[in-house]
mmCIF file of C-alpha atoms in Angstrom:
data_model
loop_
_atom_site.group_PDB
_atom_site.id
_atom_site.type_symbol
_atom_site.label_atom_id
_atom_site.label_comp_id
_atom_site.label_asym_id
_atom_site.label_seq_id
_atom_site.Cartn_x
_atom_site.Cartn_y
_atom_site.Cartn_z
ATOM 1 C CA UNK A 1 73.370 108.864 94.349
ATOM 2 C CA UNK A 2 77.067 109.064 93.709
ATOM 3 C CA UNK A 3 80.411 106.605 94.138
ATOM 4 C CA UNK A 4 82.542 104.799 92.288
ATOM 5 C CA UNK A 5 81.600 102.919 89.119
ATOM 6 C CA UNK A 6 84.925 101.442 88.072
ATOM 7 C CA UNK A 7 88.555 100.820 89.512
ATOM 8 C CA UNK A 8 91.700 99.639 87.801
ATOM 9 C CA UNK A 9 94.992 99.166 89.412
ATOM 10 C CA UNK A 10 98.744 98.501 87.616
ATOM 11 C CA UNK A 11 101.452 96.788 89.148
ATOM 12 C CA UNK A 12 104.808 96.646 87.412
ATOM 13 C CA UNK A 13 106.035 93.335 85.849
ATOM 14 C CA UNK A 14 109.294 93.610 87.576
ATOM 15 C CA UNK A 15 109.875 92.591 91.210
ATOM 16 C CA UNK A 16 112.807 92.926 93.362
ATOM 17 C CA UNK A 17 113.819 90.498 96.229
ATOM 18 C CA UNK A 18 114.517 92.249 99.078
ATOM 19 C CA UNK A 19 117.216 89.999 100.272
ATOM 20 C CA UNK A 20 118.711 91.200 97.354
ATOM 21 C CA UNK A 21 119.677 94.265 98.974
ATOM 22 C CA UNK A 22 121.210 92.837 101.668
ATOM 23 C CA UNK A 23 123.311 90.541 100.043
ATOM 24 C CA UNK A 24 124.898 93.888 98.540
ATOM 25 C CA UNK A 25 125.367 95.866 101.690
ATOM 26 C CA UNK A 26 125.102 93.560 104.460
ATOM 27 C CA UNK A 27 122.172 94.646 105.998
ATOM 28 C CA UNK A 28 118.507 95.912 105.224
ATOM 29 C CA UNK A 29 116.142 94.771 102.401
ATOM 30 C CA UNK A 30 113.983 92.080 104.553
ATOM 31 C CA UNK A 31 111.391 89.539 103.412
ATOM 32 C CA UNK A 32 109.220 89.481 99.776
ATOM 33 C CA UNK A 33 109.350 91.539 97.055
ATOM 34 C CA UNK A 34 108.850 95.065 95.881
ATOM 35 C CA UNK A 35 107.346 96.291 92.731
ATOM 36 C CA UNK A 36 109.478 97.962 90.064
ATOM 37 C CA UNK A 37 109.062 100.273 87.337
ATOM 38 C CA UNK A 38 110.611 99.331 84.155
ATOM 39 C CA UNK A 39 113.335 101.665 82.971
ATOM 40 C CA UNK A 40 111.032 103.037 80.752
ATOM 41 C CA UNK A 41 108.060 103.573 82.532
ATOM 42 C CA UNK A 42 107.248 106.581 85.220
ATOM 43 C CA UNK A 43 104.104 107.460 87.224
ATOM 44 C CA UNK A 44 102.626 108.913 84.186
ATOM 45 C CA UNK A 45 102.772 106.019 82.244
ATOM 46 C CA UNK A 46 101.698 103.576 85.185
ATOM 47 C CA UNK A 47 98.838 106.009 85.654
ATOM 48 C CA UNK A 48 97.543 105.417 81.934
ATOM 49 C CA UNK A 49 97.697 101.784 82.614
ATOM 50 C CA UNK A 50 95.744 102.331 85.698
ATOM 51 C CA UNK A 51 93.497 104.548 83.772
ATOM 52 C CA UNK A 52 92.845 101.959 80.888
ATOM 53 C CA UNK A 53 92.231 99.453 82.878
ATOM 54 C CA UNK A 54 89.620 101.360 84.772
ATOM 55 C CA UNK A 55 87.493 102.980 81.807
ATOM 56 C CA UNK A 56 87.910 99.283 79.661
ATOM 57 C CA UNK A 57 84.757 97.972 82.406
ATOM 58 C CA UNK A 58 82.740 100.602 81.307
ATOM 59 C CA UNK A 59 81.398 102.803 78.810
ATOM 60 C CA UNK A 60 81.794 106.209 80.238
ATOM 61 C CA UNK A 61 83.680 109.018 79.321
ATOM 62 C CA UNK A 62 85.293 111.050 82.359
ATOM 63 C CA UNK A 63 84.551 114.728 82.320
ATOM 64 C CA UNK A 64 87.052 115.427 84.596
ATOM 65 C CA UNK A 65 90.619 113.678 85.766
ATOM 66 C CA UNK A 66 92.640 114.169 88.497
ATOM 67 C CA UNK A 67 96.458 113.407 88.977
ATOM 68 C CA UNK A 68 98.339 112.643 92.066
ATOM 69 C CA UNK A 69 101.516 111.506 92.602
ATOM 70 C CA UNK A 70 104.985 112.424 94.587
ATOM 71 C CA UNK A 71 107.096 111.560 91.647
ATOM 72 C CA UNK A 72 106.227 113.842 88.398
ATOM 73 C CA UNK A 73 107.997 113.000 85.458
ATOM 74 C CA UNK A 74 107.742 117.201 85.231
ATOM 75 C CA UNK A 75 107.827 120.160 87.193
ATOM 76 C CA UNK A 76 106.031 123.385 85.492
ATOM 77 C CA UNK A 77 103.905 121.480 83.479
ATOM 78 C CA UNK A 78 100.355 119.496 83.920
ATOM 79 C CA UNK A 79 101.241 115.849 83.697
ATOM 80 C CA UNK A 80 97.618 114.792 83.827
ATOM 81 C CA UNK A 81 97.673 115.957 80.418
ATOM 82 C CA UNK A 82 99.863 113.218 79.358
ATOM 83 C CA UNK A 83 97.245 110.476 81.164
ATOM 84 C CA UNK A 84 94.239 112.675 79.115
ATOM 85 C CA UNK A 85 95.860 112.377 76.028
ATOM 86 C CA UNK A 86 96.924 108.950 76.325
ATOM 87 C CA UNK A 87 93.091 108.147 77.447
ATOM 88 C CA UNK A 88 91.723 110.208 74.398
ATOM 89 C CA UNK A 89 89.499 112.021 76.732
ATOM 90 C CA UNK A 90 87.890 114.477 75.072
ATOM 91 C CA UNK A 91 89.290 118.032 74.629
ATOM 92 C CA UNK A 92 86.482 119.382 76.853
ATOM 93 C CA UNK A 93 87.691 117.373 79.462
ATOM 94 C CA UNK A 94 89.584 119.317 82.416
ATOM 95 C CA UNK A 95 92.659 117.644 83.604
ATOM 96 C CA UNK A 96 94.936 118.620 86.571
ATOM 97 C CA UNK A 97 97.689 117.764 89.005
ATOM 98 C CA UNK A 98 97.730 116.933 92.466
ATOM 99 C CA UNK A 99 101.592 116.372 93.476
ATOM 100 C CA UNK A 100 103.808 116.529 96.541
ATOM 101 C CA UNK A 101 102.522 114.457 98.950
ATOM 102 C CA UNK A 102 100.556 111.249 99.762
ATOM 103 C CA UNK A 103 97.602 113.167 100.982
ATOM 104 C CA UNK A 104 97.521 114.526 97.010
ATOM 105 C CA UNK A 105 95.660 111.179 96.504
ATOM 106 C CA UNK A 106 93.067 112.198 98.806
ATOM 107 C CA UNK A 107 92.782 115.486 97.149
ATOM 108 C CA UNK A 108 92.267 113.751 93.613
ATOM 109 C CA UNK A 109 89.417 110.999 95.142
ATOM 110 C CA UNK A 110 87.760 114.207 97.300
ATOM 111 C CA UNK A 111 87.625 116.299 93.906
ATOM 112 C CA UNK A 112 86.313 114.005 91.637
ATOM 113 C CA UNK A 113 83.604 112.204 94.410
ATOM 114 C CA UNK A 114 82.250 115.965 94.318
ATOM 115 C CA UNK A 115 82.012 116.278 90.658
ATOM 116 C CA UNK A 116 78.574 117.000 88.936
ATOM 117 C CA UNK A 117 79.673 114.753 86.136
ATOM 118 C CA UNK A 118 81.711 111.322 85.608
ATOM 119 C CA UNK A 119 85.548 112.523 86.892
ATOM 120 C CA UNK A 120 88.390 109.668 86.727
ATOM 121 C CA UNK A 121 90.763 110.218 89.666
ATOM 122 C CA UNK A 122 94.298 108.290 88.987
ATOM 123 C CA UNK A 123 97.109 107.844 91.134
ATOM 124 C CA UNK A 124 100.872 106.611 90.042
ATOM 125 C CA UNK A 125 104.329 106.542 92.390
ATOM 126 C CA UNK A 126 107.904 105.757 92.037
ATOM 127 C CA UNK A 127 109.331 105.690 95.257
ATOM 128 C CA UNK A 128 112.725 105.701 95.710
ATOM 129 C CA UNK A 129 115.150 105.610 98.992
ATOM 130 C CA UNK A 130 118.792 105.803 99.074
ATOM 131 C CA UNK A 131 120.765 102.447 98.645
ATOM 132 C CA UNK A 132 120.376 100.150 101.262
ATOM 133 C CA UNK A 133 117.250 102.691 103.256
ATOM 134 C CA UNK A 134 114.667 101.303 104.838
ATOM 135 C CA UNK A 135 112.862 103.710 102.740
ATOM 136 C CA UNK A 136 114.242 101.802 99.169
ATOM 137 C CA UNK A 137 113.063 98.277 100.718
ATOM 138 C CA UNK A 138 109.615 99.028 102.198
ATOM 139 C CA UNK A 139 108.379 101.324 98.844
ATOM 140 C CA UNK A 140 107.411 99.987 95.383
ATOM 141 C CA UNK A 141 105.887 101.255 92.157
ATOM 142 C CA UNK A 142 101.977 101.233 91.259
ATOM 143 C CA UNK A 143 98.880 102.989 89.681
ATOM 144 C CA UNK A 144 95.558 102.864 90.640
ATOM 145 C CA UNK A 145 92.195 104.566 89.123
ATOM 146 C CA UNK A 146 89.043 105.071 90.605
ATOM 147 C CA UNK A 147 86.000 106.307 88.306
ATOM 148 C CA UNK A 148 83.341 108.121 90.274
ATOM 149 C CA UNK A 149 79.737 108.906 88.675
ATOM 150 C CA UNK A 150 76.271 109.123 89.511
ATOM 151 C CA UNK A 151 74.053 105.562 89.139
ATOM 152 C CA UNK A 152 72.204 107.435 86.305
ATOM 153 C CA UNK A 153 76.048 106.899 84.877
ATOM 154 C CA UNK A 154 76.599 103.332 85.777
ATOM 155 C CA UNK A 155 75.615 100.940 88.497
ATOM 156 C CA UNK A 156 77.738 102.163 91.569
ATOM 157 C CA UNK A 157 80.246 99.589 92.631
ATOM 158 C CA UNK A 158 80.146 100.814 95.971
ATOM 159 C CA UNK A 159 78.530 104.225 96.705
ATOM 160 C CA UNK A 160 79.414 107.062 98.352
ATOM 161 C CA UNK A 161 78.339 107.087 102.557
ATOM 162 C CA UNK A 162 80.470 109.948 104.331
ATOM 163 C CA UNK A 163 84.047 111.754 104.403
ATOM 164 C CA UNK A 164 86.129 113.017 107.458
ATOM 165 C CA UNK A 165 89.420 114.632 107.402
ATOM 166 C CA UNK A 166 91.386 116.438 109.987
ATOM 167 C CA UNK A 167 94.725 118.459 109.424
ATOM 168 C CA UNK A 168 97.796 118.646 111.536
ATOM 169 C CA UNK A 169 101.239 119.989 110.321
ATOM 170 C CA UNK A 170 103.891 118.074 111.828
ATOM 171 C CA UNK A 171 107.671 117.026 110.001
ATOM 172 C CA UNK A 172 107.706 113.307 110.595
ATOM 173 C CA UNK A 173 108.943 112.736 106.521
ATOM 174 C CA UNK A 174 110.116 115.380 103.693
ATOM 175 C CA UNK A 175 111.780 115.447 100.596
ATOM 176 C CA UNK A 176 113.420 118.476 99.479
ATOM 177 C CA UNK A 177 113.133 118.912 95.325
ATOM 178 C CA UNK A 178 116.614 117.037 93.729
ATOM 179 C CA UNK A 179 116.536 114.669 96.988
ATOM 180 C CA UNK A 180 116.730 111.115 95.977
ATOM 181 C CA UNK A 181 115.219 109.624 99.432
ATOM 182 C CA UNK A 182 113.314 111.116 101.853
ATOM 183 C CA UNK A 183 114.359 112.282 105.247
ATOM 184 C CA UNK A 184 112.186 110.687 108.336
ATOM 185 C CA UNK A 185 111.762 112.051 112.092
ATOM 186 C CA UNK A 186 111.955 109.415 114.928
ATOM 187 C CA UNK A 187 109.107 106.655 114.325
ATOM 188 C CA UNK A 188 108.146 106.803 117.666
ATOM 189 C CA UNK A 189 107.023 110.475 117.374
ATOM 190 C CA UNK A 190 105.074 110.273 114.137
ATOM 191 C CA UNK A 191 103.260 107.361 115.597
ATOM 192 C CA UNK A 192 102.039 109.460 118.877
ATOM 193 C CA UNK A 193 101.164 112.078 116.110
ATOM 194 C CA UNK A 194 99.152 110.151 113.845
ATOM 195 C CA UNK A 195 97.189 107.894 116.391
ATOM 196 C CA UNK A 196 94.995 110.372 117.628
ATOM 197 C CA UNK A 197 94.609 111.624 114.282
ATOM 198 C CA UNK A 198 93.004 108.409 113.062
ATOM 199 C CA UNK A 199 90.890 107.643 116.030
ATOM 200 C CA UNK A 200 89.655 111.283 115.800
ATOM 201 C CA UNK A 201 88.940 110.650 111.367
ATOM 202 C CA UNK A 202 87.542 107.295 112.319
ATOM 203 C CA UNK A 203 85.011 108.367 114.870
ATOM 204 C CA UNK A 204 83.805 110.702 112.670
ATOM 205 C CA UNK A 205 83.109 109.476 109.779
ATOM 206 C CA UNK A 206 81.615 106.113 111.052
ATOM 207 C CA UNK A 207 79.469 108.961 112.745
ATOM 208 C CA UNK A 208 78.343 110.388 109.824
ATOM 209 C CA UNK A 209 77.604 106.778 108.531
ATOM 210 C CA UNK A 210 75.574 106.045 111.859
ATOM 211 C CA UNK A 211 77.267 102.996 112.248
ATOM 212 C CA UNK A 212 80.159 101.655 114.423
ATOM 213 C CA UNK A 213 83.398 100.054 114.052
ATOM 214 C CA UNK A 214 82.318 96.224 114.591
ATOM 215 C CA UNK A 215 79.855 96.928 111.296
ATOM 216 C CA UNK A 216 83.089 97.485 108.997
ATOM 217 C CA UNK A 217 83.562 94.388 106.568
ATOM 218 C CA UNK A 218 87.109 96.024 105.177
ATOM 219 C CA UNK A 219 88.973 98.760 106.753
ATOM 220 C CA UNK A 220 91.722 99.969 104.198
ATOM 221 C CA UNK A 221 94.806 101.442 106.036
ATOM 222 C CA UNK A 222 97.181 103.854 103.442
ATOM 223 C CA UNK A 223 100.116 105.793 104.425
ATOM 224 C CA UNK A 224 104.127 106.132 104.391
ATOM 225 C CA UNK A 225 104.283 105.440 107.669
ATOM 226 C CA UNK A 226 104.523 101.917 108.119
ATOM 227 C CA UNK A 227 103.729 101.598 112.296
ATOM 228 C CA UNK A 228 101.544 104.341 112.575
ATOM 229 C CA UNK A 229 99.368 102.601 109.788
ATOM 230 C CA UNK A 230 99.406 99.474 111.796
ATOM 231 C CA UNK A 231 98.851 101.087 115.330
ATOM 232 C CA UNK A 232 95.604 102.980 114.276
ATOM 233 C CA UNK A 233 94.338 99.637 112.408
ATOM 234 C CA UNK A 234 94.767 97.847 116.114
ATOM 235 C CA UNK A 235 93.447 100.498 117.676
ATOM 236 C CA UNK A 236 90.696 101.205 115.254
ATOM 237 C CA UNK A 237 87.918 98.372 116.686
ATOM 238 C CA UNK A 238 87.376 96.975 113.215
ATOM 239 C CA UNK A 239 88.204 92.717 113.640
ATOM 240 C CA UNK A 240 91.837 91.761 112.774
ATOM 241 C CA UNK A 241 90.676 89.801 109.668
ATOM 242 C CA UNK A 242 88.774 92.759 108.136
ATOM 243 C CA UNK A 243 91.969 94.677 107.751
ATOM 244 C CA UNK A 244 92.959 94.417 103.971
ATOM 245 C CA UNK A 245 96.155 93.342 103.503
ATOM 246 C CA UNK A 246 98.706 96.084 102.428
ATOM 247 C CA UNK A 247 100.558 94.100 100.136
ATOM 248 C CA UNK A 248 103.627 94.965 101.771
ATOM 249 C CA UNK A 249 105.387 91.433 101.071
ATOM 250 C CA UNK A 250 104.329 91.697 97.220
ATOM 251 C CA UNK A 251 103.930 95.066 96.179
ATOM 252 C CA UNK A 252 105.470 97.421 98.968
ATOM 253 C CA UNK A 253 104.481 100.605 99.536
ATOM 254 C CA UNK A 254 103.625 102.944 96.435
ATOM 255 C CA UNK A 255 102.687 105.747 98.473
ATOM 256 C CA UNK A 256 100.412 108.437 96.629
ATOM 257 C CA UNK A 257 99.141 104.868 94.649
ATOM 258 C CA UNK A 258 98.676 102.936 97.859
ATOM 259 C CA UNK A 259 94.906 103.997 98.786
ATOM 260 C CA UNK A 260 93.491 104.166 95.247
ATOM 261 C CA UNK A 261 95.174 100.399 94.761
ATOM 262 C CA UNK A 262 94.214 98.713 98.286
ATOM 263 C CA UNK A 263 90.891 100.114 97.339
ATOM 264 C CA UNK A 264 90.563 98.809 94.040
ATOM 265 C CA UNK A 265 92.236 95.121 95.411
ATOM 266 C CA UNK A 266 89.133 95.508 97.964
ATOM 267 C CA UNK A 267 86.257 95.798 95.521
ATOM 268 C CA UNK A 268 87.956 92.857 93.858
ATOM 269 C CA UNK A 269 86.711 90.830 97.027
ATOM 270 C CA UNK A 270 83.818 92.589 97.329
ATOM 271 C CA UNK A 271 80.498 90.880 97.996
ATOM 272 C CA UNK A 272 77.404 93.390 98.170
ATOM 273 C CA UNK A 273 76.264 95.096 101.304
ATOM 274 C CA UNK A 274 79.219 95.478 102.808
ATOM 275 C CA UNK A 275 80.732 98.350 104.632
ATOM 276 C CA UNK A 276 84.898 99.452 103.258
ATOM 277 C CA UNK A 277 86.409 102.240 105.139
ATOM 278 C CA UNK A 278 89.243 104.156 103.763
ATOM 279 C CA UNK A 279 91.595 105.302 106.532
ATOM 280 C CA UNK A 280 94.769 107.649 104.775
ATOM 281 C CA UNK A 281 97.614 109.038 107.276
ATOM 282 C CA UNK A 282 99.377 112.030 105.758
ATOM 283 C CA UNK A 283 99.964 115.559 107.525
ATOM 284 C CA UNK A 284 96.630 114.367 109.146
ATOM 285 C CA UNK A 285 94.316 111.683 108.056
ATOM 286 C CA UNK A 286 91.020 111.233 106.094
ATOM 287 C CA UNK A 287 88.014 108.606 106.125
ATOM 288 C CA UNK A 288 86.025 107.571 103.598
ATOM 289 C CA UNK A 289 83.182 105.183 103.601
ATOM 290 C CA UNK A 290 81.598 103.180 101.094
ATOM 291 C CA UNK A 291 79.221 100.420 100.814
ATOM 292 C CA UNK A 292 78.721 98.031 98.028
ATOM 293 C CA UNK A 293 75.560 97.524 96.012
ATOM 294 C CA UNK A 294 74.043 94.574 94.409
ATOM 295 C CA UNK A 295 76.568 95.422 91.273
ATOM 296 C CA UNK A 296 79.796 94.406 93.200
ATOM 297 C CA UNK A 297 78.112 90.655 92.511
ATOM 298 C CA UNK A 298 78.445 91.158 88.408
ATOM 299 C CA UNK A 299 81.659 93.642 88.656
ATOM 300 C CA UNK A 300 84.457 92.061 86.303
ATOM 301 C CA UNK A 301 87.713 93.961 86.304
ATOM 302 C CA UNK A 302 89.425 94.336 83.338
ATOM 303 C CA UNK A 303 92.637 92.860 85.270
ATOM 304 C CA UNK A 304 92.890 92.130 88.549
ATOM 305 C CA UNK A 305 95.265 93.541 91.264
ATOM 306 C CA UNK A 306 96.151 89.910 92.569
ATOM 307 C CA UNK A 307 96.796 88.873 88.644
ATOM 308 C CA UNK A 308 99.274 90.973 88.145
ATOM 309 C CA UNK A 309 101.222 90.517 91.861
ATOM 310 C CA UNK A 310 101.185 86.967 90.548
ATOM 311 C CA UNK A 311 102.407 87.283 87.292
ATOM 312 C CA UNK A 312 105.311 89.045 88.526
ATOM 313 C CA UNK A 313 109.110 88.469 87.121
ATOM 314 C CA UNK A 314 112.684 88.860 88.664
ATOM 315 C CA UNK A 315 114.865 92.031 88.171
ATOM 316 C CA UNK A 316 118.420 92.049 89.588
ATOM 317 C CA UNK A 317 119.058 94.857 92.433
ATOM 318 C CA UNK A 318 122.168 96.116 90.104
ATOM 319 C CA UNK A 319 119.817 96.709 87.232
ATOM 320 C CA UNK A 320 117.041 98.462 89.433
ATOM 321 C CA UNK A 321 119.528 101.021 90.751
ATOM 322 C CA UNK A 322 120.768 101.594 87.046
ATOM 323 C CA UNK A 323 117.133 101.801 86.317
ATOM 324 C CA UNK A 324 116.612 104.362 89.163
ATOM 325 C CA UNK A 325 119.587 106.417 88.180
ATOM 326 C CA UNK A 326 121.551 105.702 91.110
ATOM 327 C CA UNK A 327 124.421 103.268 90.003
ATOM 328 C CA UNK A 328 126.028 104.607 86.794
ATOM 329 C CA UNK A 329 126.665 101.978 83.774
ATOM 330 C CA UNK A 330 128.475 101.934 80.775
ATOM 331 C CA UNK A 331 126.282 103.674 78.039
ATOM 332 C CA UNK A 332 125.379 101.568 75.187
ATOM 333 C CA UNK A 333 128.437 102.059 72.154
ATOM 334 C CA UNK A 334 127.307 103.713 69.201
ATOM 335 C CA UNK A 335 129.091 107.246 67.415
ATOM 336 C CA UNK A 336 128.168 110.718 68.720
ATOM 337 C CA UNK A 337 125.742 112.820 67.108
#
């Protein structure tokens, strides 16, 4: 029997108010806060927090690890190698990327579920918008891991039930390389796009399972697109109050990061026996479900998701654009080399 046997999230120290934002221009930013990267971190190194924290429950040594993200800190080379280094994996270990888009996330969890041997799958974002964007309000900055092995491993957390995915190429959101934000379609359209998408994921995979909607205990909703991701949880028949919360008021949205770390929030509240559903919309959408076992009740993260949103400090919107790149400062005074 296979699923996951340990999860570890990382959420910045920083956060920025979003009221912030519009005190600046006017307009925009909105209510709570979003997470924020330090100036010297990236999704590498928020992905070997997430990946500490993850292997520090456990004594297991990945054989595999997969890297997804949207915001490489490098283009023609493998920054999973970074994370496997930084993990002291062992040299035998494979390690690879899975960049470009939110549904790369999927691709990591997919690969390493269907691994023969323990396989770590770790997601980390940046997400930037342009000044004053929607985009720049609703994102924030995360990592999440999810360690998936066989119970002759480790106890399984929750274990593997079934997996749906359907595929649709549509342009509601892209990014061109060099583009600071992205570029987004009318809502309206990516919503009609994306519903039937999810009720067609959804029915299938709680098909495989053999069960129906009302039997979901958690229903995890992931995805860039803020109403479609609501829409599809409304429309999905799971009970209001089973919806986990998206942590859109604390951590915003760290898009490749956002399943992995909703999921790993969710086995935090886990009790055993119950059913979680992973629902991910991106250029189609994906299902995954999982039910807890009796080791949920002893499962002690090494630090919890709602720790860290708690623990949270302050950062000035001036110093989060310098931070980003966006608003140039005066370099610090010392000779030229």
């Amino acid at each position: 029997m296979r699923g996951i046997i340990s999860a570890g999230g990382y959420v910045p120290f920083r956060r920025l108010q979003r009221a912030e934002i519009a005190k600046t221009f006017g307009s925009g930013g909105g209510k709570g806060t979003r997470a924020v990267a330090s100036y010297d971190e990236d999704s590498t190194t928020m992905a070997v927090e997430a990946g500490r924290a993850c292997l520090a429950s456990v004594d297991v040594k990945p054989s595999s690890l997969w890297f997804a993200t949207t915001s490489p800190a490098y283009l023609d080379k493998t920054n999973a190698t970074a994370v496997h280094a930084a993990l002291r994996l062992d040299r035998s270990a494979l390690a690879f990327d899975a960049v470009g888009s939110v549904r790369s996330a999927m691709a990591a969890l997919v690969a390493a579920g269907e691994s023969r041997k323990p396989s770590l799958a770790v997601a980390g974002d940046v997400r930037v918008g342009r000044p004053g964007s929607a985009d720049e309000a609703a994102g924030g900055d995360a990592a999440a891991a999810l360690l998936w092995g066989d119970d002759s491993d480790a106890p399984l957390l929750p274990e593997f039930v079934a997996y749906a995915g359907v595929t649709e190429e549509f342009v509601d959101r892209w990014r061109v390389p060099g583009d600071v934000g992205s570029k987004l379609w009318e809502e309206r359209f990516g919503e009609t796009k994306y519903l039937p998408l999810a009720a067609e994921a959804l029915k299938t995979v709680l098909g495989y399972a053999g069960i129906e909607a009302d039997a979901v205990d958690a229903l995890v909703v992931a995805g860039l697109h803020e109403r479609a991701c609501a829409a599809a949880a409304k429309a999905s028949g799971v009970a209001v109050e089973k919806v986990v919360d998206r942590l859109a008021d604390t951590v915003g949205n760290p898009g490749a990061a956002q399943p992995f770390l909703l999921l790993a929030h969710a086995l935090e509240r886990a009790t055993p026996g119950q059913t979680i559903v992973l629902l991910v919309l991106s250029d189609g959408a994906d299902a995954m479900v999982l039910r807890t076992t009796e080791a949920i009740a002893s499962y002690v993260p090494h630090q919890t998701v709602s720790a860290q949103i708690m623990a949270g400090a302050p950062v000035t919107y001036g110093r989060y654009l310098s931070w980003r790149g966006l608003l140039p400062v005066e370099p610090p005074r010392r000779p030229e080399p």
